[in-house]
PDB file of C-alpha atoms in Angstrom:
ATOM      1  CA  ILE K 213      17.177  15.603  45.005  1.00 30.00           C
ATOM      2  CA  HIS K 214      16.617  11.974  44.081  1.00 30.00           C
ATOM      3  CA  GLY K 215      16.595  11.155  40.364  1.00 34.00           C
ATOM      4  CA  THR K 216      17.609  14.602  39.113  1.00 33.00           C
ATOM      5  CA  ALA K 217      20.951  16.151  38.277  1.00 36.00           C
ATOM      6  CA  VAL K 218      21.825  19.132  40.449  1.00 34.00           C
ATOM      7  CA  ALA K 219      24.048  22.119  39.690  1.00 36.00           C
ATOM      8  CA  ALA K 220      25.081  24.625  42.341  1.00 33.00           C
ATOM      9  CA  SER K 221      26.373  28.169  41.908  1.00 34.00           C
ATOM     10  CA  THR K 222      27.334  30.897  44.357  1.00 32.00           C
ATOM     11  CA  ILE K 223      25.932  34.358  43.744  1.00 33.00           C
ATOM     12  CA  ASP K 224      26.588  37.078  46.363  1.00 31.00           C
ATOM     13  CA  GLY K 225      27.403  34.438  48.980  1.00 31.00           C
ATOM     14  CA  LEU K 226      24.149  32.588  48.452  1.00 29.00           C
ATOM     15  CA  VAL K 227      24.091  29.062  47.182  1.00 28.00           C
ATOM     16  CA  ARG K 228      21.392  28.459  44.676  1.00 26.00           C
ATOM     17  CA  VAL K 229      20.512  24.943  43.737  1.00 28.00           C
ATOM     18  CA  MET K 230      18.946  24.363  40.369  1.00 28.00           C
ATOM     19  CA  ALA K 231      17.316  21.031  39.622  1.00 29.00           C
ATOM     20  CA  GLU K 232      17.736  19.723  36.117  1.00 34.00           C
ATOM     21  CA  ALA K 233      14.464  19.479  34.205  1.00 35.00           C
ATOM     22  CA  VAL K 234      13.173  15.978  33.685  1.00 38.00           C
ATOM     23  CA  GLY K 235      14.187  14.675  30.293  1.00 83.00           C
ATOM     24  CA  VAL K 236      18.007  14.776  30.303  1.00 95.00           C
ATOM     25  CA  GLY K 237      18.950  12.081  27.822  1.00 97.00           C
ATOM     26  CA  VAL K 238      18.269  11.170  24.207  1.00 97.00           C
ATOM     27  CA  LYS K 239      15.076  10.774  22.191  1.00 97.00           C
ATOM     28  CA  VAL K 240      14.165   9.733  18.661  1.00 97.00           C
ATOM     29  CA  GLN K 241      12.486  12.387  16.493  1.00 97.00           C
ATOM     30  CA  PRO K 242      10.046  12.085  14.890  1.00 97.00           C
ATOM     31  CA  VAL K 243       8.501   9.595  17.293  1.00 96.00           C
ATOM     32  CA  GLU K 244       6.711   7.793  14.413  1.00 97.00           C
ATOM     33  CA  LEU K 245       8.361   7.117  11.056  1.00 97.00           C
ATOM     34  CA  SER K 246       5.789   5.742   8.607  1.00 97.00           C
ATOM     35  CA  LEU K 247       7.211   4.273   5.384  1.00 97.00           C
ATOM     36  CA  ALA K 248       5.671   2.711   2.300  1.00 96.00           C
ATOM     37  CA  PRO K 249       7.273  -0.640   1.342  1.00 96.00           C
ATOM     38  CA  GLY K 250      10.727   0.059  -0.129  1.00 96.00           C
ATOM     39  CA  ALA K 251      10.622   3.767   0.775  1.00 97.00           C
ATOM     40  CA  SER K 252      13.180   5.622   2.904  1.00 98.00           C
ATOM     41  CA  GLY K 253      12.883   8.209   5.664  1.00 98.00           C
ATOM     42  CA  ASP K 254      14.997   9.950   8.300  1.00 98.00           C
ATOM     43  CA  ILE K 255      14.992  10.082  12.066  1.00 98.00           C
ATOM     44  CA  SER K 256      17.208  12.172  14.349  1.00 97.00           C
ATOM     45  CA  LEU K 257      18.703  11.453  17.744  1.00 97.00           C
ATOM     46  CA  VAL K 258      18.177  14.561  19.861  1.00 97.00           C
ATOM     47  CA  ALA K 259      19.869  15.013  23.218  1.00 97.00           C
ATOM     48  CA  THR K 260      18.681  17.070  26.142  1.00 97.00           C
ATOM     49  CA  ALA K 261      21.913  18.222  27.766  1.00 97.00           C
ATOM     50  CA  PRO K 262      22.454  18.451  31.526  1.00 96.00           C
ATOM     51  CA  VAL K 263      22.970  21.876  33.162  1.00 94.00           C
ATOM     52  CA  ALA K 264      26.761  21.418  33.151  1.00 95.00           C
ATOM     53  CA  GLY K 265      26.659  20.489  29.451  1.00 97.00           C
ATOM     54  CA  LEU K 266      27.134  17.245  27.591  1.00 97.00           C
ATOM     55  CA  GLY K 267      30.878  16.530  27.324  1.00 97.00           C
ATOM     56  CA  ALA K 268      30.992  13.113  25.652  1.00 97.00           C
ATOM     57  CA  TRP K 269      28.490  10.544  24.474  1.00 98.00           C
ATOM     58  CA  THR K 270      28.119   7.178  22.854  1.00 98.00           C
ATOM     59  CA  VAL K 271      24.544   6.364  21.906  1.00 98.00           C
ATOM     60  CA  ASP K 272      23.457   3.148  20.220  1.00 98.00           C
ATOM     61  CA  LEU K 273      20.264   2.990  18.176  1.00 98.00           C
ATOM     62  CA  GLN K 274      18.698  -0.475  18.072  1.00 98.00           C
ATOM     63  CA  TYR K 275      16.169  -1.625  15.436  1.00 98.00           C
ATOM     64  CA  ASP K 276      14.771  -4.810  13.856  1.00 98.00           C
ATOM     65  CA  PRO K 277      16.634  -5.431  10.561  1.00 98.00           C
ATOM     66  CA  ALA K 278      13.704  -7.506   9.247  1.00 98.00           C
ATOM     67  CA  VAL K 279      11.623  -4.287   9.188  1.00 98.00           C
ATOM     68  CA  VAL K 280      14.087  -1.479   8.333  1.00 98.00           C
ATOM     69  CA  THR K 281      17.714  -1.185   7.334  1.00 97.00           C
ATOM     70  CA  PRO K 282      19.894   1.914   7.759  1.00 97.00           C
ATOM     71  CA  THR K 283      21.194   3.191   4.432  1.00 97.00           C
ATOM     72  CA  ALA K 284      22.994   6.326   5.643  1.00 97.00           C
ATOM     73  CA  CYS K 285      23.827   8.315   8.744  1.00 96.00           C
ATOM     74  CA  VAL K 286      25.219  11.773   9.359  1.00 97.00           C
ATOM     75  CA  GLY K 287      26.693  12.896  12.663  1.00 97.00           C
ATOM     76  CA  ALA K 288      25.924  16.334  14.107  1.00 97.00           C
ATOM     77  CA  SER K 289      27.197  18.459  17.006  1.00 96.00           C
ATOM     78  CA  GLY K 290      30.588  16.726  16.972  1.00 95.00           C
ATOM     79  CA  SER K 291      29.227  13.191  16.510  1.00 97.00           C
ATOM     80  CA  VAL K 292      30.509  10.554  14.168  1.00 97.00           C
ATOM     81  CA  CYS K 293      28.237   7.687  13.223  1.00 96.00           C
ATOM     82  CA  ASN K 294      28.426   4.065  12.214  1.00 97.00           C
ATOM     83  CA  ARG K 295      25.085   3.078  10.689  1.00 94.00           C
ATOM     84  CA  ALA K 296      25.955  -0.623  10.895  1.00 92.00           C
ATOM     85  CA  TYR K 297      27.775  -0.952  14.227  1.00 95.00           C
ATOM     86  CA  ASN K 298      26.316  -4.460  14.222  1.00 95.00           C
ATOM     87  CA  SER K 299      23.372  -6.138  12.484  1.00 95.00           C
ATOM     88  CA  THR K 300      20.753  -4.537  14.781  1.00 97.00           C
ATOM     89  CA  THR K 301      22.479  -1.351  15.968  1.00 97.00           C
ATOM     90  CA  GLY K 302      23.825   1.951  14.708  1.00 97.00           C
ATOM     91  CA  ARG K 303      26.168   4.031  16.897  1.00 98.00           C
ATOM     92  CA  PHE K 304      26.769   7.769  17.412  1.00 98.00           C
ATOM     93  CA  ALA K 305      29.767   8.961  19.428  1.00 98.00           C
ATOM     94  CA  GLY K 306      31.261  12.378  20.024  1.00 97.00           C
ATOM     95  CA  ALA K 307      32.724  14.889  22.430  1.00 97.00           C
ATOM     96  CA  SER K 308      32.523  18.589  23.175  1.00 97.00           C
ATOM     97  CA  PRO K 309      35.169  19.973  25.578  1.00 95.00           C
ATOM     98  CA  ALA K 310      32.977  23.010  26.305  1.00 95.00           C
ATOM     99  CA  GLY K 311      29.854  20.838  26.627  1.00 97.00           C
ATOM    100  CA  LEU K 312      26.783  20.820  24.413  1.00 97.00           C
ATOM    101  CA  THR K 313      23.822  22.725  25.825  1.00 97.00           C
ATOM    102  CA  GLY K 314      20.112  22.794  25.151  1.00 96.00           C
ATOM    103  CA  ALA K 315      18.681  20.141  22.827  1.00 97.00           C
ATOM    104  CA  PRO K 316      21.291  19.421  20.141  1.00 97.00           C
ATOM    105  CA  SER K 317      20.863  16.853  17.408  1.00 97.00           C
ATOM    106  CA  LEU K 318      23.495  14.129  17.642  1.00 98.00           C
ATOM    107  CA  GLY K 319      22.805  12.977  14.104  1.00 97.00           C
ATOM    108  CA  THR K 320      20.404  11.572  11.551  1.00 98.00           C
ATOM    109  CA  VAL K 321      19.812   8.038  10.263  1.00 97.00           C
ATOM    110  CA  THR K 322      18.101   7.203   6.972  1.00 98.00           C
ATOM    111  CA  PHE K 323      16.119   3.957   7.155  1.00 98.00           C
ATOM    112  CA  GLN K 324      14.708   1.990   4.223  1.00 98.00           C
ATOM    113  CA  ALA K 325      11.601  -0.145   4.671  1.00 98.00           C
ATOM    114  CA  VAL K 326      12.463  -3.797   3.975  1.00 97.00           C
ATOM    115  CA  GLY K 327       9.664  -5.494   5.932  1.00 96.00           C
ATOM    116  CA  ALA K 328       6.182  -6.394   4.851  1.00 95.00           C
ATOM    117  CA  GLY K 329       3.362  -3.886   5.051  1.00 95.00           C
ATOM    118  CA  GLY K 330       1.889  -3.787   8.543  1.00 95.00           C
ATOM    119  CA  THR K 331       5.168  -4.546  10.350  1.00 97.00           C
ATOM    120  CA  SER K 332       6.901  -2.168  12.750  1.00 97.00           C
ATOM    121  CA  THR K 333       9.958  -1.909  14.966  1.00 98.00           C
ATOM    122  CA  ALA K 334      11.006   0.131  17.959  1.00 98.00           C
ATOM    123  CA  LEU K 335      13.865   2.556  17.323  1.00 98.00           C
ATOM    124  CA  HIS K 336      15.521   2.268  20.732  1.00 97.00           C
ATOM    125  CA  PRO K 337      18.376   4.563  21.840  1.00 97.00           C
ATOM    126  CA  VAL K 338      20.760   3.195  24.482  1.00 97.00           C
ATOM    127  CA  LEU K 339      23.101   5.480  26.446  1.00 97.00           C
ATOM    128  CA  VAL K 340      26.489   3.733  26.458  1.00 97.00           C
ATOM    129  CA  THR K 341      28.446   6.831  27.553  1.00 97.00           C
ATOM    130  CA  PHE K 342      26.831  10.079  28.733  1.00 97.00           C
ATOM    131  CA  VAL K 343      29.150  12.427  30.680  1.00 97.00           C
ATOM    132  CA  ASP K 344      29.539  16.135  31.397  1.00 97.00           C
ATOM    133  CA  PRO K 345      32.648  18.176  30.357  1.00 97.00           C
ATOM    134  CA  ALA K 346      34.399  17.123  33.623  1.00 96.00           C
ATOM    135  CA  SER K 347      33.870  13.454  32.611  1.00 96.00           C
ATOM    136  CA  GLN K 348      31.319  12.940  35.371  1.00 96.00           C
ATOM    137  CA  PRO K 349      28.632  10.419  34.440  1.00 96.00           C
ATOM    138  CA  VAL K 350      25.174  11.864  33.856  1.00 95.00           C
ATOM    139  CA  THR K 351      22.062   9.816  34.456  1.00 94.00           C
ATOM    140  CA  GLY K 352      19.810  10.185  31.465  1.00 95.00           C
ATOM    141  CA  THR K 353      16.685   8.670  30.032  1.00 96.00           C
ATOM    142  CA  THR K 354      15.806   7.611  26.510  1.00 96.00           C
ATOM    143  CA  ALA K 355      12.627   7.843  24.484  1.00 96.00           C
ATOM    144  CA  ASP K 356      12.004   5.327  21.709  1.00 96.00           C
ATOM    145  CA  GLY K 357      10.590   5.978  18.295  1.00 97.00           C
ATOM    146  CA  THR K 358       8.792   3.564  15.982  1.00 97.00           C
ATOM    147  CA  ALA K 359       9.246   2.753  12.308  1.00 97.00           C
ATOM    148  CA  SER K 360       6.124   1.310  10.651  1.00 97.00           C
ATOM    149  CA  ILE K 361       5.637  -0.082   7.150  1.00 97.00           C
ATOM    150  CA  THR K 362       2.323   0.932   5.616  1.00 95.00           C
ATOM    151  CA  ILE K 363       0.047  -1.482   3.822  1.00 91.00           C
ATOM    152  CA  ALA K 364      -0.443  -0.662   0.148  1.00 75.00           C
ATOM    153  CA  ARG K 365      -3.934  -1.277  -1.208  1.00 72.00           C
ATOM    154  CA  THR K 366      -4.451  -1.914  -4.891  1.00 66.00           C
ATOM    155  CA  LEU K 367      -7.824  -1.415  -6.514  1.00 62.00           C
ATOM    156  CA  SER K 368      -8.209  -2.913  -9.970  1.00 63.00           C
ATOM    157  CA  PHE K 369     -10.880  -1.700 -12.343  1.00 61.00           C
ATOM    158  CA  PHE K 370     -11.806  -3.268 -15.640  1.00 60.00           C
ATOM    159  CA  LYS K 371     -14.364  -2.861 -18.340  1.00 59.00           C
ATOM    160  CA  THR K 372     -16.020  -5.984 -19.634  1.00 58.00           C
ATOM    161  CA  PRO K 373     -16.948  -5.883 -23.332  1.00 58.00           C
ATOM    162  CA  PRO K 374     -20.654  -6.190 -24.216  1.00 56.00           C
ATOM    163  CA  ARG K 375     -22.071  -9.633 -25.018  1.00 59.00           C
ATOM    164  CA  ALA K 376     -23.931  -8.325 -28.048  1.00 57.00           C
ATOM    165  CA  ALA K 377     -24.276  -4.984 -29.777  1.00 56.00           C
ATOM    166  CA  HIS K 378     -27.727  -4.362 -28.260  1.00 55.00           C
ATOM    167  CA  ASP K 379     -26.805  -5.603 -24.701  1.00 51.00           C
ATOM    168  CA  THR K 380     -25.857  -3.179 -21.953  1.00 50.00           C
ATOM    169  CA  PRO K 381     -22.193  -3.565 -20.961  1.00 49.00           C
ATOM    170  CA  PHE K 382     -21.431  -4.395 -17.366  1.00 51.00           C
ATOM    171  CA  GLY K 383     -18.394  -3.629 -15.202  1.00 50.00           C
ATOM    172  CA  ILE K 384     -17.225  -0.077 -14.641  1.00 46.00           C
ATOM    173  CA  GLN K 385     -18.277   2.241 -17.440  1.00 46.00           C
ATOM    174  CA  PRO K 386     -16.163   5.181 -18.622  1.00 46.00           C
ATOM    175  CA  GLU K 387     -18.791   7.594 -17.314  1.00 44.00           C
ATOM    176  CA  VAL K 388     -18.660   6.055 -13.789  1.00 44.00           C
ATOM    177  CA  ASP K 389     -16.413   7.839 -11.296  1.00 47.00           C
ATOM    178  CA  VAL K 390     -14.837   6.126  -8.296  1.00 50.00           C
ATOM    179  CA  ARG K 391     -13.422   8.386  -5.597  1.00 49.00           C
ATOM    180  CA  GLU K 392     -11.242   7.234  -2.722  1.00 50.00           C
ATOM    181  CA  ASN K 393      -8.584   9.155  -0.804  1.00 49.00           C
ATOM    182  CA  GLY K 394      -8.814  12.026  -3.259  1.00 51.00           C
ATOM    183  CA  LEU K 395      -8.143   9.895  -6.361  1.00 50.00           C
ATOM    184  CA  LEU K 396     -10.544   9.855  -9.291  1.00 48.00           C
ATOM    185  CA  VAL K 397     -10.746   6.882 -11.637  1.00 48.00           C
ATOM    186  CA  SER K 398     -13.081   7.225 -14.594  1.00 45.00           C
ATOM    187  CA  ALA K 399     -11.934   4.435 -16.925  1.00 47.00           C
ATOM    188  CA  ALA K 400     -10.231   1.059 -16.889  1.00 48.00           C
ATOM    189  CA  GLY K 401      -6.952   0.981 -15.007  1.00 50.00           C
ATOM    190  CA  SER K 402      -5.224   0.196 -11.733  1.00 49.00           C
ATOM    191  CA  VAL K 403      -4.640   2.570  -8.841  1.00 51.00           C
ATOM    192  CA  THR K 404      -2.409   1.983  -5.816  1.00 49.00           C
ATOM    193  CA  LEU K 405      -3.394   3.748  -2.616  1.00 52.00           C
ATOM    194  CA  THR K 406      -1.187   3.955   0.466  1.00 47.00           C
TER     195      THR K 406
END
């Protein structure tokens, strides 16, 4: 079967061929990481193991360092991680003699937003090594994620003093309410909305 991994087993003299489901490889979860400027958030690298199991792996995670920077990483399922393998890449590597099955997490990376609001970067996994427990290469696919920096909006409110005791003040009065995104402002002040 072209483009799919195949496993064969013999049961009662019959050979059954099972095609691997599409999606063997590694994906970024969540697909979209939305961060306020300076804030941090986590993504995970999640593998979909082949039928025979995932025996060893090296997966790079590429990103734009002008938008986000990795501040921590934690390996999972036998992985070790290097959050700063180089200036644009983190690396996860590991092995499982019995073979990982299902959809194991290979690890988590914490990114901090360093770019300007409105910028984004692909979080791109690259399969450097992806083999089964018998060290046979497995063809896999990858699915990118995205890290986006939100734009903070600042609304400033002020009260202008009256020109004379009998004049009506102008500007926002204490009895005036302004509602936006669930916030209520009823006097002078500054509110930041993300």
